Tab-separated table of C-alpha atoms in Angstrom:
chain	number	residue	atom	x	y	z
A	12	UNK	CA	45.016	40.751	-10.019
A	13	UNK	CA	44.540	42.135	-6.524
A	14	UNK	CA	41.332	40.637	-5.113
A	15	UNK	CA	39.330	43.096	-3.013
A	16	UNK	CA	37.703	41.937	0.332
A	17	UNK	CA	34.387	41.243	-1.341
A	18	UNK	CA	35.948	39.052	-4.018
A	19	UNK	CA	37.884	37.180	-1.250
A	20	UNK	CA	34.608	36.655	0.541
A	21	UNK	CA	33.129	35.353	-2.691
A	22	UNK	CA	35.939	32.863	-3.024
A	23	UNK	CA	35.435	31.786	0.614
A	24	UNK	CA	31.683	31.146	-0.041
A	25	UNK	CA	32.427	29.122	-3.170
A	26	UNK	CA	35.092	27.052	-1.429
A	27	UNK	CA	32.792	26.359	1.444
A	28	UNK	CA	29.968	25.054	-0.727
A	29	UNK	CA	31.918	23.637	-3.778
A	30	UNK	CA	29.505	25.257	-6.231
A	31	UNK	CA	27.085	28.204	-5.931
A	32	UNK	CA	24.629	29.976	-8.165
A	33	UNK	CA	25.058	33.553	-9.007
A	34	UNK	CA	21.794	34.411	-7.228
A	35	UNK	CA	23.001	32.716	-3.998
A	36	UNK	CA	26.166	34.758	-4.100
A	37	UNK	CA	24.327	38.032	-4.605
A	38	UNK	CA	22.122	37.180	-1.611
A	39	UNK	CA	25.006	36.046	0.594
A	40	UNK	CA	27.204	39.057	-0.264
A	41	UNK	CA	24.281	41.552	-0.203
A	42	UNK	CA	25.234	42.939	-3.691
A	43	UNK	CA	23.573	43.060	-7.012
A	44	UNK	CA	23.689	40.376	-9.615
A	45	UNK	CA	25.712	42.720	-11.875
A	46	UNK	CA	28.344	43.119	-9.199
A	47	UNK	CA	28.540	39.361	-8.685
A	48	UNK	CA	28.894	38.796	-12.455
A	49	UNK	CA	31.643	41.243	-12.733
A	50	UNK	CA	33.560	39.683	-9.841
A	51	UNK	CA	32.993	36.174	-11.130
A	52	UNK	CA	34.220	37.130	-14.579
A	53	UNK	CA	37.379	38.699	-13.113
A	54	UNK	CA	38.081	35.760	-10.813
A	55	UNK	CA	37.381	33.206	-13.536
A	56	UNK	CA	39.757	35.090	-15.948
A	57	UNK	CA	42.422	34.692	-13.242
A	58	UNK	CA	41.836	30.988	-12.927
A	59	UNK	CA	40.396	31.186	-9.407
A	60	UNK	CA	36.921	30.082	-10.349
A	61	UNK	CA	35.267	27.991	-13.055
A	62	UNK	CA	31.934	29.264	-14.403
A	63	UNK	CA	28.990	27.023	-15.390
A	64	UNK	CA	25.537	28.027	-16.553
A	65	UNK	CA	24.029	30.033	-13.725
A	66	UNK	CA	26.855	29.610	-11.197
A	67	UNK	CA	30.441	29.008	-10.267
A	68	UNK	CA	32.505	26.243	-8.688
A	69	UNK	CA	35.981	25.688	-7.310
A	70	UNK	CA	38.361	25.130	-10.218
A	71	UNK	CA	40.514	22.395	-8.699
A	72	UNK	CA	40.353	19.952	-5.888
A	73	UNK	CA	41.975	18.942	-2.584
A	74	UNK	CA	44.817	17.173	-4.539
A	75	UNK	CA	46.131	19.993	-6.771
A	76	UNK	CA	47.208	23.629	-5.964
A	77	UNK	CA	46.699	26.659	-8.160
A	78	UNK	CA	49.531	27.530	-10.481
A	79	UNK	CA	52.298	29.669	-9.008
A	80	UNK	CA	51.451	32.705	-11.206
A	81	UNK	CA	47.834	32.497	-10.105
A	82	UNK	CA	48.861	32.316	-6.456
A	83	UNK	CA	51.185	35.249	-6.890
A	84	UNK	CA	48.251	37.325	-8.083
A	85	UNK	CA	45.754	36.240	-5.584
A	86	UNK	CA	45.484	38.901	-2.821
A	87	UNK	CA	48.988	40.278	-3.642
A	88	UNK	CA	48.225	43.414	-1.575
A	89	UNK	CA	47.354	41.293	1.498
A	90	UNK	CA	50.545	39.186	1.116
A	91	UNK	CA	52.623	42.391	0.801
A	92	UNK	CA	51.117	43.725	4.117
A	93	UNK	CA	51.761	40.332	5.780
A	94	UNK	CA	55.442	40.435	4.554
A	95	UNK	CA	55.975	43.966	5.953
A	96	UNK	CA	54.449	42.930	9.336
A	97	UNK	CA	56.710	40.008	9.547
A	98	UNK	CA	59.820	41.905	8.524
A	99	UNK	CA	59.140	44.412	11.333
A	100	UNK	CA	59.368	41.501	13.828
A	101	UNK	CA	62.389	39.726	12.453
A	102	UNK	CA	65.575	41.081	14.197
A	103	UNK	CA	68.862	41.586	12.502
A	104	UNK	CA	71.544	38.962	13.125
A	105	UNK	CA	69.303	35.978	13.449
A	106	UNK	CA	68.883	32.672	11.580
A	107	UNK	CA	65.763	31.852	9.517
A	108	UNK	CA	64.292	29.081	7.310
A	109	UNK	CA	61.823	30.073	4.596
A	110	UNK	CA	59.882	27.421	2.838
A	111	UNK	CA	58.055	27.203	-0.449
A	112	UNK	CA	55.190	29.724	-1.289
A	113	UNK	CA	54.324	33.029	-2.735
A	114	UNK	CA	53.855	34.608	0.731
A	115	UNK	CA	57.343	33.573	1.901
A	116	UNK	CA	58.650	35.058	-1.427
A	117	UNK	CA	56.887	38.331	-0.477
A	118	UNK	CA	58.577	38.113	2.992
A	119	UNK	CA	61.978	37.705	1.311
A	120	UNK	CA	61.491	40.976	-0.580
A	121	UNK	CA	60.578	42.658	2.640
A	122	UNK	CA	63.752	41.467	4.288
A	123	UNK	CA	66.031	43.067	1.695
A	124	UNK	CA	67.293	45.770	4.160
A	125	UNK	CA	67.965	43.465	7.142
A	126	UNK	CA	71.429	42.905	8.215
A	127	UNK	CA	73.271	39.797	9.530
A	128	UNK	CA	70.696	37.319	8.395
A	129	UNK	CA	71.574	33.649	7.761
A	130	UNK	CA	68.696	32.209	5.704
A	131	UNK	CA	68.144	28.558	4.798
A	132	UNK	CA	65.570	27.931	2.098
A	133	UNK	CA	64.166	25.279	-0.141
A	134	UNK	CA	62.670	27.914	-2.400
A	135	UNK	CA	64.917	29.106	-5.384
A	136	UNK	CA	62.764	32.181	-5.722
A	137	UNK	CA	63.510	33.148	-2.077
A	138	UNK	CA	67.202	32.478	-2.686
A	139	UNK	CA	67.386	34.579	-5.795
A	140	UNK	CA	65.654	37.497	-3.985
A	141	UNK	CA	67.758	37.547	-0.843
A	142	UNK	CA	71.008	36.829	-2.660
A	143	UNK	CA	70.714	40.451	-3.745
A	144	UNK	CA	71.081	41.596	-0.041
A	145	UNK	CA	74.841	41.793	0.608
A	146	UNK	CA	74.108	41.616	4.326
A	147	UNK	CA	72.424	38.186	4.107
A	148	UNK	CA	73.969	34.789	3.798
A	149	UNK	CA	71.672	32.394	1.854
A	150	UNK	CA	71.991	28.583	2.150
A	151	UNK	CA	69.958	26.498	-0.298
A	152	UNK	CA	68.991	22.933	0.336
A	153	UNK	CA	69.623	20.056	-1.981
A	154	UNK	CA	66.818	18.106	-3.502
A	155	UNK	CA	64.551	17.965	-6.478
A	156	UNK	CA	63.574	21.317	-8.090
A	157	UNK	CA	59.860	21.533	-9.060
A	158	UNK	CA	59.717	23.373	-12.347
A	159	UNK	CA	56.337	24.868	-11.698
A	160	UNK	CA	57.391	27.001	-8.696
A	161	UNK	CA	61.138	26.427	-8.252
A	162	UNK	CA	60.572	24.765	-4.870
A	163	UNK	CA	62.979	22.120	-3.740
A	164	UNK	CA	61.478	18.877	-2.223
A	165	UNK	CA	62.568	15.321	-1.427
A	166	UNK	CA	64.702	13.433	1.097
A	167	UNK	CA	67.816	15.288	0.270
A	168	UNK	CA	66.160	18.534	1.359
A	169	UNK	CA	64.917	16.816	4.559
A	170	UNK	CA	68.261	15.473	5.467
A	171	UNK	CA	69.958	18.884	4.773
A	172	UNK	CA	67.640	20.798	7.069
A	173	UNK	CA	68.096	18.282	9.909
A	174	UNK	CA	71.670	19.640	10.360
A	175	UNK	CA	70.386	23.028	11.637
A	176	UNK	CA	68.429	24.599	14.434
A	177	UNK	CA	67.401	28.149	13.512
A	178	UNK	CA	65.943	31.040	15.459
A	179	UNK	CA	62.707	31.385	13.385
A	180	UNK	CA	60.950	29.213	10.756
A	181	UNK	CA	58.869	31.399	8.463
A	182	UNK	CA	56.442	29.088	6.667
A	183	UNK	CA	53.513	29.425	4.230
A	184	UNK	CA	50.731	27.053	3.825
A	185	UNK	CA	47.915	26.137	1.263
A	186	UNK	CA	45.086	25.798	3.674
A	187	UNK	CA	43.875	26.043	7.306
A	188	UNK	CA	40.903	23.923	8.014
A	189	UNK	CA	38.273	24.404	10.706
A	190	UNK	CA	39.771	21.586	12.851
A	191	UNK	CA	42.965	23.555	13.270
A	192	UNK	CA	45.009	21.482	10.834
A	193	UNK	CA	47.521	23.109	8.411
A	194	UNK	CA	47.299	21.462	5.013
A	195	UNK	CA	49.225	21.362	1.687
A	196	UNK	CA	48.978	19.470	-1.566
A	197	UNK	CA	52.451	17.814	-2.142
A	198	UNK	CA	53.439	15.090	0.297
A	199	UNK	CA	57.084	15.695	-0.429
A	200	UNK	CA	56.745	19.420	0.257
A	201	UNK	CA	54.954	18.577	3.500
A	202	UNK	CA	57.731	16.344	4.680
A	203	UNK	CA	60.293	19.179	4.259
A	204	UNK	CA	57.963	21.654	5.996
A	205	UNK	CA	57.470	19.329	8.883
A	206	UNK	CA	61.282	18.993	9.282
A	207	UNK	CA	61.567	22.825	9.197
A	208	UNK	CA	59.039	23.000	12.064
A	209	UNK	CA	60.997	20.570	14.062
A	210	UNK	CA	64.249	22.436	13.648
A	211	UNK	CA	63.230	25.973	14.662
A	212	UNK	CA	63.042	27.625	18.109
A	213	UNK	CA	59.999	29.611	16.947
A	214	UNK	CA	57.553	28.921	14.158
A	215	UNK	CA	55.823	31.823	12.334
A	216	UNK	CA	53.005	31.022	9.953
A	217	UNK	CA	52.215	33.573	7.206
A	218	UNK	CA	48.780	32.942	5.643
A	219	UNK	CA	46.550	35.419	3.825
A	220	UNK	CA	42.761	35.340	4.391
A	221	UNK	CA	42.121	33.122	1.404
A	222	UNK	CA	43.793	30.236	3.240
A	223	UNK	CA	41.112	29.870	6.006
A	224	UNK	CA	38.688	27.071	5.312
A	225	UNK	CA	40.615	26.010	2.250
A	226	UNK	CA	40.901	22.219	1.970
A	227	UNK	CA	44.020	20.345	0.872
A	228	UNK	CA	44.893	16.712	0.986
A	229	UNK	CA	47.950	16.411	3.223
A	230	UNK	CA	48.192	17.441	6.905
A	231	UNK	CA	51.414	19.384	7.629
A	232	UNK	CA	50.894	20.368	11.222
A	233	UNK	CA	48.334	21.823	13.630
A	234	UNK	CA	47.974	25.345	15.045
A	235	UNK	CA	49.390	23.978	18.400
A	236	UNK	CA	52.737	23.721	16.580
A	237	UNK	CA	52.779	27.457	15.602
A	238	UNK	CA	53.888	30.280	17.772
A	239	UNK	CA	52.692	33.230	15.794
A	240	UNK	CA	50.328	33.727	12.834
A	241	UNK	CA	50.536	36.717	10.441
A	242	UNK	CA	47.447	37.292	8.282
A	243	UNK	CA	45.810	40.142	6.437
A	244	UNK	CA	42.240	40.109	7.755
A	245	UNK	CA	40.712	39.073	11.172
A	246	UNK	CA	40.356	35.330	11.023
A	247	UNK	CA	36.738	34.068	10.570
A	248	UNK	CA	35.012	31.766	12.963
A	249	UNK	CA	35.933	29.274	14.349
A	250	UNK	CA	39.611	30.363	14.086
A	251	UNK	CA	39.782	33.017	16.888
A	252	UNK	CA	38.897	30.353	19.487
A	253	UNK	CA	41.188	27.781	17.968
A	254	UNK	CA	44.104	30.273	17.984
A	255	UNK	CA	43.410	31.161	21.640
A	256	UNK	CA	43.251	27.574	22.599
A	257	UNK	CA	46.512	26.739	20.835
A	258	UNK	CA	48.305	29.813	22.343
A	259	UNK	CA	49.068	31.335	18.947
A	260	UNK	CA	49.723	35.061	18.881
A	261	UNK	CA	47.992	36.523	15.744
A	262	UNK	CA	49.069	39.676	13.963
A	263	UNK	CA	46.513	41.130	11.551
A	264	UNK	CA	48.283	43.182	8.891
A	265	UNK	CA	45.592	45.706	8.067
A	266	UNK	CA	45.887	48.411	5.310
A	267	UNK	CA	48.069	51.508	6.197
A	268	UNK	CA	45.188	53.385	7.777
A	269	UNK	CA	44.942	50.499	10.228
A	270	UNK	CA	48.445	49.385	11.398
A	271	UNK	CA	49.148	45.718	12.227
A	272	UNK	CA	47.519	44.741	15.492
A	273	UNK	CA	48.547	41.711	17.660
A	274	UNK	CA	45.696	39.573	18.799
A	275	UNK	CA	45.935	37.392	21.924
C-alpha cells in the first residue's frame, strides 16, 4: 500500500501515544469516524496497526522492526521521491556505501543510470539491483545474511568496511527520536552502520516521514554525525531546530508539483 499523508499522520499519532481510540483519532485528524475506520482497516491489513475494541495500538515494540515486505509498502511513493532527490545529488565517478533498508534499495534503483560508481554494500538487495548497471562496480561485504531482508551483519562486515573510505555513505534508519538520536533494532546491524559512518567523507541520511518520533532500542548515531537529510515531508517539531543546531542540510522531496527544496 501507499499510505497517504493523513494515514501517515494517523500512524504518527498512534506511535506517539502507544494506543488511541477511534474517537480520539477522528478528533485529532479532524475527519469523520468513517474515514478513520477505513484508514485503520487499511493500515491494519498492511500490518502497520493492531486493532482492539474501540481503538488501535502499535503492532510491535522498540525491539522488533516491521517485516521487510511491510516496510517496502509503507510510504513507497515518499521513498521513491527521496530516492530520486538523492540520485540527483550523487555525482558520477564517486564511491558510495549503501546500508540495509528499503529506502536505500529505492536509492539503488534511482542510481541505475549513473556512471563510474563504485558501491560497497551490506545489502544483497542493493547489490542485485546495481549489478544490472554495467557502469557500476558493486562490492559486497562478508558476514551473516539475515534471511528476512537479505542484509549482511556481523563482525566480518565491520572488518571489511574498515578497509575503505568512501565519498558518500547513504544510510537508512528505523527511527529518529526527539532527542536527535538515530535508532535501529538489531545491534549487529547498528555496529555495521556505525562503521559505515566512520569511513565516509560525507554521510547522507535517507528517512521518510514515518521515521520521525519512531522509537527503536539501539542508538546508532546522532544528527550531529549527519551531513544531509533527505525526507519526503517537512520534519515535524522539534526536528527543524535540532537539524539547524546540528548543521544538517535537509532536502524535502515533495511531489512533482513541488520539486525538492533544500532547507538550511
